PDB file of C-alpha atoms in Angstrom:
ATOM      1  CA  UNK A1262     182.747  69.507 141.369  1.00  0.00           C
ATOM      2  CA  UNK A1263     179.329  70.653 140.447  1.00  0.00           C
ATOM      3  CA  UNK A1264     176.883  73.160 142.142  1.00  0.00           C
ATOM      4  CA  UNK A1265     174.113  70.731 141.217  1.00  0.00           C
ATOM      5  CA  UNK A1266     172.796  68.375 143.772  1.00  0.00           C
ATOM      6  CA  UNK A1267     171.126  65.353 141.868  1.00  0.00           C
ATOM      7  CA  UNK A1268     167.634  64.555 143.420  1.00  0.00           C
ATOM      8  CA  UNK A1269     167.609  60.798 142.478  1.00  0.00           C
ATOM      9  CA  UNK A1270     169.901  57.966 141.231  1.00  0.00           C
ATOM     10  CA  UNK A1271     169.110  58.439 137.509  1.00  0.00           C
ATOM     11  CA  UNK A1272     170.127  62.102 137.793  1.00  0.00           C
ATOM     12  CA  UNK A1273     173.289  61.231 139.778  1.00  0.00           C
ATOM     13  CA  UNK A1274     174.181  58.796 136.975  1.00  0.00           C
ATOM     14  CA  UNK A1275     173.584  61.397 134.300  1.00  0.00           C
ATOM     15  CA  UNK A1276     175.764  64.052 136.236  1.00  0.00           C
ATOM     16  CA  UNK A1277     178.586  61.493 136.675  1.00  0.00           C
ATOM     17  CA  UNK A1278     178.647  60.690 132.900  1.00  0.00           C
ATOM     18  CA  UNK A1279     178.545  64.393 131.935  1.00  0.00           C
ATOM     19  CA  UNK A1280     181.362  65.232 134.353  1.00  0.00           C
ATOM     20  CA  UNK A1281     183.459  62.211 133.151  1.00  0.00           C
ATOM     21  CA  UNK A1282     182.885  63.276 129.583  1.00  0.00           C
ATOM     22  CA  UNK A1283     184.263  66.786 130.516  1.00  0.00           C
ATOM     23  CA  UNK A1284     187.631  65.278 131.745  1.00  0.00           C
ATOM     24  CA  UNK A1285     187.825  62.268 129.416  1.00  0.00           C
ATOM     25  CA  UNK A1286     190.060  63.853 126.740  1.00  0.00           C
ATOM     26  CA  UNK A1287     192.571  64.907 129.467  1.00  0.00           C
ATOM     27  CA  UNK A1288     193.094  61.369 130.790  1.00  0.00           C
ATOM     28  CA  UNK A1289     196.262  59.591 129.710  1.00  0.00           C
ATOM     29  CA  UNK A1290     195.699  56.961 126.999  1.00  0.00           C
ATOM     30  CA  UNK A1291     197.444  53.724 127.020  1.00  0.00           C
ATOM     31  CA  UNK A1292     199.678  52.711 123.957  1.00  0.00           C
ATOM     32  CA  UNK A1293     197.808  50.751 121.365  1.00  0.00           C
ATOM     33  CA  UNK A1294     198.486  47.040 121.272  1.00  0.00           C
ATOM     34  CA  UNK A1295     197.984  44.742 118.368  1.00  0.00           C
ATOM     35  CA  UNK A1296     196.514  41.266 119.143  1.00  0.00           C
ATOM     36  CA  UNK A1297     196.626  38.608 116.494  1.00  0.00           C
ATOM     37  CA  UNK A1298     192.899  37.720 116.593  1.00  0.00           C
ATOM     38  CA  UNK A1299     193.080  34.958 114.046  1.00  0.00           C
ATOM     39  CA  UNK A1300     195.758  33.268 116.198  1.00  0.00           C
ATOM     40  CA  UNK A1301     193.706  33.699 119.257  1.00  0.00           C
ATOM     41  CA  UNK A1302     190.723  32.101 117.532  1.00  0.00           C
ATOM     42  CA  UNK A1303     192.792  29.264 116.306  1.00  0.00           C
ATOM     43  CA  UNK A1304     193.962  28.525 119.801  1.00  0.00           C
ATOM     44  CA  UNK A1305     190.557  28.627 121.266  1.00  0.00           C
ATOM     45  CA  UNK A1306     189.077  26.352 118.585  1.00  0.00           C
ATOM     46  CA  UNK A1307     192.032  23.959 119.166  1.00  0.00           C
ATOM     47  CA  UNK A1308     191.298  23.978 122.980  1.00  0.00           C
ATOM     48  CA  UNK A1309     187.626  23.036 122.145  1.00  0.00           C
ATOM     49  CA  UNK A1310     188.795  20.345 119.851  1.00  0.00           C
ATOM     50  CA  UNK A1311     187.260  21.925 116.756  1.00  0.00           C
ATOM     51  CA  UNK A1312     189.338  21.497 113.635  1.00  0.00           C
ATOM     52  CA  UNK A1313     188.990  24.236 111.087  1.00  0.00           C
ATOM     53  CA  UNK A1314     191.008  24.586 107.802  1.00  0.00           C
ATOM     54  CA  UNK A1315     190.483  27.916 106.472  1.00  0.00           C
ATOM     55  CA  UNK A1316     194.070  29.082 105.861  1.00  0.00           C
TER      56      UNK A1316
END
């Protein structure tokens, strides 16, 4: 993919990230999903036995 041959691990990582950045915009993106974070927090607090009345 590249004519360069990285000399060490740091240069390999840099090359990998640069090549990934080159193709990133062409990768398919998943649909956006909504998560009700307040509900998730309430359920987590309930599971921990913490009672919060902020609503």
